Structure formats: structure tokens, C-alpha cells
Amino acid sequence: MTDKNAQAEEFVLRLDGISKRFGALTANSGISLGLRRGEVIALLGENGAGKTTLMNILFGHYVADEGTVEVFGEPLPPGNPRAALAAGVGMVHQHFTLADNLSVIDNITLGTESLWSRGNGRAAARARIKALSRDFGLAVHPDARVGSLSVGERQRVEILKALYRDARILILDEPTAVLTPQETDALFDTLRRAIAAGLSIIFISHKLHEVIAIADRCIVLRHGKVVGEVDTHSTDRAKLASMMVGGEIALPEAEARAPGPALLRLNHVSTRAKGTATGLRQVTLDLCSGQIIGLAGVSGNGQAALADLVSGLVRPDQGSIEIGGRQPIVWSPREALRHRIARIPEDRHKTGTISDFNLTENAVLEGYSCPPFSRRGWMNWRAAESFAKDIIAKYDVRCQGPAQRIRLLSGGNMQKLILGRVLEPTPKIILANQPVRGLDVGAIAYVHSRLIAARDAGAAVLLISEDLDEIQSLSDVIHVMSEGRLSPGFARGSMTAAELGLWMAGQGFEGGEDAA
Amino acid sequence: MTDLIDILISASFWAAVIRIASPLILATMGELICERAGILNLGIEGIMVVGAFTGWLAVYQGMPLWGGVAVAMAAGMLFGLLHATLTIPFGLSQHVVGLGVTLLATSTSSFAYRLALPEVTSPPKIVPFQPLDVPVFSDIPFLGEVLFTQTAFTWFAFTVAVLVSLVLFRTPLGLAIRAAGENPSAVEAQGLSVTGLRMGAVIVGSGLMAMGGAFLTLSAFSSFFFEMVNGRGWICVALVVFGAWMPGKAALGAILFAAFDALQIRLQQTPLGADLPYQVFLMAPYVLSILALILMSRRAEVPAALMTAYNKGER
């Protein structure tokens, strides 16, 4: 046997010198790595470090500017997902690539048979899917409509898609971001079975404890480059974190404080479900001055309804709202603003900003109709611009100036502008919905420290997040939402992640279905 | 009232319904394929004009009738290719491109008609498809007259509807087309080409639309005039919604519309027609269609990725 064959046996996958640029941004720069048979490697890095780009190149969604990919010793043609699939590469995307209106079986068999054939019938496909489900612990009904499945079930469908095609290499892009701790454990069980069956796995994450739990080897990316490679059995979270960030970052500490009076009370509030969004079921909640109230839960369990309710977009169908000690006559967004409720929206691109507006216009999106920004129906752009300049200086928004269009800003800088817009008028209640999603560690620390400062100044902060670590490190009181129900409040440090996970999965709630 | 019942139980009325429905069914199937793949094809009205014109011209110049149908289909596919190229790889607005294709196709047809026949004042006639007299069956009372005196082109139109349904729901190709209209990323991730599927669907769909147009000149009427399509294309766009993007339901919708249309023509000749302005009757099928559309389409599931362009490798 020649040298080359020996190497091919060792590595099932090799990336060599991969570089990719998007305009001025270098997403990947000269990345090389190898994956052995039966091995799990973790790609660790912050948001924007280039992990997803790298995997999209491997899978053929993007074409690399430089570098080559070899699978089982054969070079993989660039930009061709079909070739990647045929070579045995299966990818579980972060944003699932499933068609909601089609059934599980349709989603799995899509593209597996020649388009010009009559097809082999569904019976055989169904039997195969059931066998795979059993072997790998991926329970899901083959005939269910994907749109009716939970997030965890959808992920199982994504994994089944790869297994159905006999994938030998499985790439999972941030697979645990949307799962409860228990679902994560089930996923890891599936992955261990896959390894036992001879598959190799690339696991992308920025959660350190998961990387240590599942991976054999960890490759750390920063700014598109490999900055380190470590054996996960001989490292710890602190070391990985400093490699990932490139230095120590002081994480803000929130010290417990005694809560002030309740600013907003919800008494047994129920709201109707809106389309696929869950409504609220008998939610009772106090938002007290000087407190961060953390709301944990898998997304889609009523957090959106609660956020809409607090910001005035939705009125309670049953129960009542009490604000400043009395019930508002008409509960509306205008009324909410009048009571100085500010919100950091969940999706800063879609609802938080208007991409084609400049920074000044975006800075006054909420206050534009009040003095000093407008008087007698006319905008006062000078006041608006000086407000924007204030925010830019105080919140360190890196930009060309207030006239720049906001779409050109990075996520972190966009969030800083929103933060300034929200916090500058010193609100009484702050609704922070996923305030750090997609931000890097530095920006996260900044946003968190600002929220803590606002709390210390007497505001009530309602923090909604899918990230349990974030909830646990910041919140004075933690509530869990599941199917529109709200758990009792748990004091800081009184619950472990696993205990919260059980609540997230719907255990512990009284009354069950009848509570509605 | 008795007039109405007399009309509804007459075989000639139902034979007319089937005849009027045929071009609508062909064009509706064409639009349905496009929309199932995620592309709204508003070129339909113009493409039907092109089909009506080219099919008629080919037969007028001496080609056999089916040759005319083939020419119409090819011409429709050409305009489909234009629409597909602009909306799919270039990702331009499907509304603007569709209306543009309609304007271009309509005016190109009238221009070509003037070029081909500069000195004709009244539209020349061709010999259209003749009713197929199926022995034995055509002697069945009522049903024989309704079903077995239709032209081969009508049979073809109904066969197309069945075929479209089978392909969309019973084959891997149909699954891939539907998935392209539901979530293009899912199609891409399974190694198929979204661009290829969508372009194919739009081109084939446009071919069907043009055949629907050709039905008007080659089977319904025997000459070509400019206003003959007369909004039928837009009706087909509505019929796709009415049918909730299901071929069977959409074909039923076409038959329903055809029934309203056949009914209003006949009602005009009753005593009622003497009392009411004839415009009321002309309007009736459209008003009734809008009502039916409102009732039927409230729970329809739109293809999730309809009218969203897909660009591979974009972030």
C-alpha cells in the first residue's frame, strides 16, 4: 500500500487551506482540518467566527475562493450539494431545511429517487424510516406534517434525512441551540449510537460544556482562522473560553438585590393563540422595580404572546393588567410607551430597525412623535440627530456617523444603538427579548452589564431567552414558560439547569390541560 | 324560474359547460404548476394570446390541427423561458415580469398578425377540431350528448388535468416541484437544483397556458381576433387560488365558472334578459366567481415560498 492510501484510511474528511470572502469580510482564511473515522470533532467559535461558512463550503452551498475538500480520499467538486450527499456527507442545518407543509416521509425522500422515475412507493420508505428511528432513537411519525412537529422532532427529521441517505459523515450546526437540556441529552444519545455505527461527526457549537461532553477533539476558530486544536479530555471550560475569545473577558456579575414595588402585575391573564403562536394560559406575574425577571423556555411556548402583551400589542382576553397600581382603560402600545415600557425586540433586523433608514431615523423610531423630536406635527431632525450622536458616543456604536444606513452595521453595533434608544429615556420596565442573540462574547458582556445597570437604577427588566446559562447568570427570579403556562418564580440559584429543563418540558405545572 | 330549470336540465347546456371549461382547465393547470414551484406567472394572459395566435396561424398556413397545438405550445414555452430567466436566476419581481410578459406577448401577437395578414379586414377562418362521435356512447341519452360529442382537444384538456395531478402527487418529480414552492433551501439541501426545477415548471406551465389559448382558436372559434382571451388568463390565476392549489379542485372551479358563463348567455335569451341590461349577465360569472373565491379560499394553504426568489449561496 502506498502512503496516500494509508492517509485516506486515517482521515474520512480533509479540508485543506479553505478561504472564503464575502465582499470585504473574510469569513474563512486558510482553514485546514481532518476528521477520522468514528471521531467527533467540535468546531468551537463565537458567532461570526466562520464555523457555519466553513461547513456550508464543505456541503457545497458556497464555493470556496481557495482550498480543497477531500472525502474518503476523493476530492469533492465545489459548490455541489448533490456530490457532497453522494460522497456520504449529511448536514443538519441550524435553520432546518424542511418544508413545513409536506409530511416527514416526503421531506426525507425528497431528491433520493430519480426525478424521471415513478418512485419506489412509500411503503418501503416508511419501513426504512421506522427502522432508522428505532436504531438511532429518533422517534417521529413518518406521516406527520412537519409543520405540526415540535422543534426537537424537526431536528430528528433533519438527522433522519442524512441517515436515510447513508451518510457516513454527519455535520451538526448548532444543534442544541433550540433544545431543552433533556432533548440535548437525547440528541447526544443518538450521536453516540451513530458513532457506534461507524459514522464520523462534526459538531458546531459555542456552548463549552456540550463540546466537552460529546467531542473527542476541539478545533477553535476565531475571525475565520483556526486558532487552536485541543484534546477535549485534557482541557476545561476556562481554557476553551479564552481560546475562543482570544483573551479573558470579564463577565458581568449581577449581585442579588432586594426588589422594589411591583410596577406591572398580570393577574391570571389568558390570550388567544394567534395562528401557530401559542397564547397565554392563566399567567400571573409581577415585574418589580430593581429586579431582572428571567423567562426561560423553548421558543414558541408563549414568550411572544407575553412580550406582545407587555408591550401593548395584545390585550388580555381574560384576567387583568395592573400598571402603576391601577388597571389601564385601554391597553395599547401607546399606553405602554406612556408608562415608560421600553423593548429590545427579538429580531433586530425585522422588527428592531428599518434597514434602509439611517442611524438618526432608527434612533427615534419609538419617540419620533413626541417632543423634542417633533413639534406640532413637524419633525425636528436637529434634535433627532443630536440624540443619535449621543447614543453613538455613549454606547460606543462603531459607525461612520448618524447619516449611515443601519443595515451596514454589524449585529453588535446595531444592538448597541437599539440599547441606547431603549435605555436613554430611562424606562421603568425593559422588555429584553433575546437581547444577545447572534452577538459575540464582548458585545454580550456589554449588553448584560447595561441591563444590570438599568436594574440597579430601579428598572424592572423582563429578560426572555432560550439560553439557560444567560437566564441563570442574570436573573433575580426565574420563571419557565411551557405551552403558554408560567411556572412559579424561582429565586436565583435555587434551581439547576436540569430542574429548569423539566419545567421547560412541561412537567410540574398544575392542572395540565384543564388550566386553560 | 322555469326557464332556469329548463336550461339546467338541457344536455346542450352541459355540453357547452364542458367546452367552455376546457381552455380554462389547460391554462389553470399551467398556472398551478408554476405556483406549486413557487413562481407566480402573470404572463398567463399574454401567453394565452400568443398560443391562440400562433396555433391559429400555423393551421392557417396549412399545418395539421395538432401541429398547430404543438406550435402554440412551443411559442408559449419560449415566453415561459423569458419569464423564468428573469424571475429565477435574476430574481426580479414576479409581478412586474409577469405583467411585462403579458404586455409583450399580447402586442407581439397583434404586430405579427398585422405582418402576416396585412390586407385582411375580416378575420380569416380555419377548419377547427370537429366533435368526436364515439360510436354507441354518443347514443346514450343526455350523457352521450354532454360527453361524447366533444372534440379531441377537450378530451386532451381533461387528460392533462389528471396527468398534472398524478405527476404532482405521485412521483418524485412532483414532490421536488412542490418542495421547491414550499422551501427552496430544503430542495437545495437534498442535492436538487431549485433553479432547474422552477425553470422547468414555468416553461412547461407556460406551454400549457398557450395550449389553453390555442383551444380558443382551434376548437372553440375558428378564427383569431385580438380580444378573444378577454381576461380568461386572470380568471385562471383566481381559479388556482379557488382550487387551493389542488389540480382536481381547480378543474372543478373551471367547470363552475364555465357553468356560470354558459348560464348567463342562455339567461339573456329568456324574458328576464329583456328586462335587465345585458351587462348584468356578462358580469354575473365574475361576481359569482369572486363570491365563490371568498368562500372557498379562506382555509387554503398557499405554497410557503410562492413569490420568493431563491439565490444559492446568498447570506
Tab-separated table of C-alpha atoms in Angstrom, chain A residues 322-491:
chain	number	residue	atom	x	y	z
A	322	GLU	CA	-52.306	46.441	36.545
A	323	ILE	CA	-49.756	49.129	35.878
A	324	GLY	CA	-48.665	51.764	38.352
A	325	GLY	CA	-51.287	50.456	40.786
A	326	ARG	CA	-54.331	50.724	38.508
A	327	GLN	CA	-55.848	48.998	35.532
A	328	PRO	CA	-55.431	50.861	32.254
A	329	ILE	CA	-58.715	51.659	30.496
A	330	VAL	CA	-57.404	50.733	27.079
A	331	TRP	CA	-54.201	48.723	26.890
A	332	SER	CA	-52.274	49.705	23.752
A	333	PRO	CA	-48.677	50.228	22.592
A	334	ARG	CA	-49.148	53.971	23.089
A	335	GLU	CA	-50.317	53.373	26.657
A	336	ALA	CA	-47.327	51.082	27.233
A	337	LEU	CA	-44.939	53.766	25.975
A	338	ARG	CA	-46.664	56.314	28.192
A	339	HIS	CA	-45.905	54.097	31.187
A	340	ARG	CA	-42.306	54.022	30.031
A	341	ILE	CA	-42.161	50.422	28.961
A	342	ALA	CA	-39.280	50.021	26.524
A	343	ARG	CA	-38.470	46.974	24.495
A	344	ILE	CA	-35.487	45.367	22.889
A	345	PRO	CA	-37.150	43.390	20.105
A	346	GLU	CA	-36.386	39.759	19.446
A	347	ASP	CA	-35.354	40.259	15.838
A	348	ARG	CA	-33.296	43.408	15.443
A	349	HIS	CA	-33.298	43.160	11.647
A	350	LYS	CA	-37.009	42.640	11.125
A	351	THR	CA	-38.717	44.499	13.933
A	352	GLY	CA	-35.974	46.356	15.778
A	353	THR	CA	-34.705	48.519	12.954
A	354	ILE	CA	-35.579	49.601	9.447
A	355	SER	CA	-32.552	48.504	7.443
A	356	ASP	CA	-32.637	51.265	4.840
A	357	PHE	CA	-33.148	54.077	7.334
A	358	ASN	CA	-30.113	55.840	8.725
A	359	LEU	CA	-28.986	55.785	12.329
A	360	THR	CA	-30.765	59.038	13.215
A	361	GLU	CA	-34.088	57.800	11.864
A	362	ASN	CA	-33.686	54.470	13.622
A	363	ALA	CA	-32.747	56.175	16.880
A	364	VAL	CA	-36.098	57.983	17.023
A	365	LEU	CA	-38.284	55.147	15.711
A	366	GLU	CA	-40.073	54.940	19.042
A	367	GLY	CA	-40.028	58.527	20.197
A	368	TYR	CA	-40.474	60.291	16.882
A	369	SER	CA	-43.953	61.593	17.599
A	370	CYS	CA	-43.110	63.233	20.921
A	371	PRO	CA	-41.105	66.335	21.757
A	372	PRO	CA	-38.284	67.101	21.298
A	373	PHE	CA	-38.210	65.061	18.093
A	374	SER	CA	-41.385	66.526	16.715
A	375	ARG	CA	-43.475	69.575	17.438
A	376	ARG	CA	-46.893	70.437	16.019
A	377	GLY	CA	-46.613	67.615	13.511
A	378	TRP	CA	-43.196	68.567	12.161
A	379	MET	CA	-40.041	66.540	12.680
A	380	ASN	CA	-37.168	68.239	14.423
A	381	TRP	CA	-34.278	66.483	12.726
A	382	ARG	CA	-31.686	68.522	14.540
A	383	ALA	CA	-32.853	67.156	17.917
A	384	ALA	CA	-33.073	63.660	16.478
A	385	GLU	CA	-29.546	63.850	15.124
A	386	SER	CA	-28.079	65.086	18.371
A	387	PHE	CA	-29.894	62.251	20.168
A	388	ALA	CA	-28.359	59.764	17.726
A	389	LYS	CA	-24.916	61.312	18.208
A	390	ASP	CA	-25.332	60.995	21.972
A	391	ILE	CA	-26.113	57.296	21.668
A	392	ILE	CA	-23.235	56.708	19.272
A	393	ALA	CA	-20.800	58.293	21.725
A	394	LYS	CA	-22.211	56.871	24.951
A	395	TYR	CA	-22.808	53.342	23.740
A	396	ASP	CA	-19.708	53.112	21.559
A	397	VAL	CA	-21.583	52.380	18.306
A	398	ARG	CA	-18.899	51.857	15.664
A	399	CYS	CA	-20.160	53.595	12.552
A	400	GLN	CA	-19.373	56.340	10.047
A	401	GLY	CA	-21.896	58.715	11.566
A	402	PRO	CA	-25.582	59.303	12.197
A	403	ALA	CA	-26.319	59.510	8.464
A	404	GLN	CA	-25.119	55.982	7.734
A	405	ARG	CA	-27.719	53.409	6.840
A	406	ILE	CA	-28.149	50.947	9.696
A	407	ARG	CA	-28.012	47.843	7.514
A	408	LEU	CA	-24.279	48.418	7.100
A	409	LEU	CA	-23.655	47.988	10.836
A	410	SER	CA	-22.626	44.700	12.451
A	411	GLY	CA	-25.153	42.957	14.693
A	412	GLY	CA	-23.381	44.073	17.851
A	413	ASN	CA	-23.317	47.737	16.832
A	414	MET	CA	-26.926	47.613	15.718
A	415	GLN	CA	-27.858	46.192	19.113
A	416	LYS	CA	-25.902	48.966	20.862
A	417	LEU	CA	-27.919	51.584	19.004
A	418	ILE	CA	-31.158	49.849	19.989
A	419	LEU	CA	-29.906	49.626	23.544
A	420	GLY	CA	-29.246	53.350	23.562
A	421	ARG	CA	-32.659	54.082	22.092
A	422	VAL	CA	-34.265	51.939	24.789
A	423	LEU	CA	-32.222	52.971	27.818
A	424	GLU	CA	-31.573	56.679	27.260
A	425	PRO	CA	-35.117	57.803	28.158
A	426	THR	CA	-34.643	55.829	31.460
A	427	PRO	CA	-37.560	53.432	31.129
A	428	LYS	CA	-39.302	51.886	34.113
A	429	ILE	CA	-39.842	48.495	32.545
A	430	ILE	CA	-37.490	46.963	29.994
A	431	LEU	CA	-38.643	44.083	27.867
A	432	ALA	CA	-35.457	42.405	26.657
A	433	ASN	CA	-36.375	39.684	24.189
A	434	GLN	CA	-33.313	37.628	23.209
A	435	PRO	CA	-31.114	40.691	23.660
A	436	VAL	CA	-27.824	38.970	22.847
A	437	ARG	CA	-28.814	36.532	20.114
A	438	GLY	CA	-26.101	36.379	17.492
A	439	LEU	CA	-23.685	38.678	19.319
A	440	ASP	CA	-20.075	37.909	20.172
A	441	VAL	CA	-18.855	37.475	23.720
A	442	GLY	CA	-17.632	41.046	24.073
A	443	ALA	CA	-20.922	42.519	22.912
A	444	ILE	CA	-22.859	40.098	25.111
A	445	ALA	CA	-20.940	41.217	28.183
A	446	TYR	CA	-21.644	44.839	27.257
A	447	VAL	CA	-25.391	44.335	26.788
A	448	HIS	CA	-25.619	42.384	30.037
A	449	SER	CA	-23.743	44.998	32.032
A	450	ARG	CA	-26.077	47.695	30.666
A	451	LEU	CA	-29.139	45.705	31.645
A	452	ILE	CA	-27.737	45.191	35.150
A	453	ALA	CA	-27.014	48.906	35.416
A	454	ALA	CA	-30.604	49.689	34.390
A	455	ARG	CA	-31.852	47.295	37.039
A	456	ASP	CA	-29.662	48.908	39.668
A	457	ALA	CA	-31.144	52.260	38.667
A	458	GLY	CA	-34.578	50.899	39.563
A	459	ALA	CA	-35.987	49.479	36.339
A	460	ALA	CA	-37.768	46.134	36.079
A	461	VAL	CA	-36.141	44.010	33.392
A	462	LEU	CA	-38.064	41.144	31.800
A	463	LEU	CA	-35.394	39.004	30.154
A	464	ILE	CA	-36.647	36.448	27.638
A	465	SER	CA	-34.062	33.988	26.414
A	466	GLU	CA	-33.662	30.451	25.156
A	467	ASP	CA	-30.187	30.310	26.626
A	468	LEU	CA	-30.414	28.877	30.138
A	469	ASP	CA	-26.897	29.999	31.007
A	470	GLU	CA	-27.844	33.589	30.267
A	471	ILE	CA	-31.065	33.337	32.281
A	472	GLN	CA	-29.327	31.746	35.239
A	473	SER	CA	-26.420	34.161	35.385
A	474	LEU	CA	-28.512	37.350	35.154
A	475	SER	CA	-31.924	36.759	36.672
A	476	ASP	CA	-33.033	37.572	40.199
A	477	VAL	CA	-36.157	35.487	39.645
A	478	ILE	CA	-36.622	32.777	37.026
A	479	HIS	CA	-39.935	31.735	35.518
A	480	VAL	CA	-40.304	28.967	32.949
A	481	MET	CA	-42.853	29.036	30.141
A	482	SER	CA	-44.314	25.914	28.625
A	483	GLU	CA	-47.344	25.795	26.315
A	484	GLY	CA	-48.476	29.223	27.393
A	485	ARG	CA	-48.270	28.479	31.120
A	486	LEU	CA	-45.936	30.255	33.501
A	487	SER	CA	-44.149	28.463	36.320
A	488	PRO	CA	-43.842	29.973	39.777
A	489	GLY	CA	-40.836	32.235	40.267
A	490	PHE	CA	-37.622	30.557	41.384
A	491	ALA	CA	-35.060	32.588	43.262
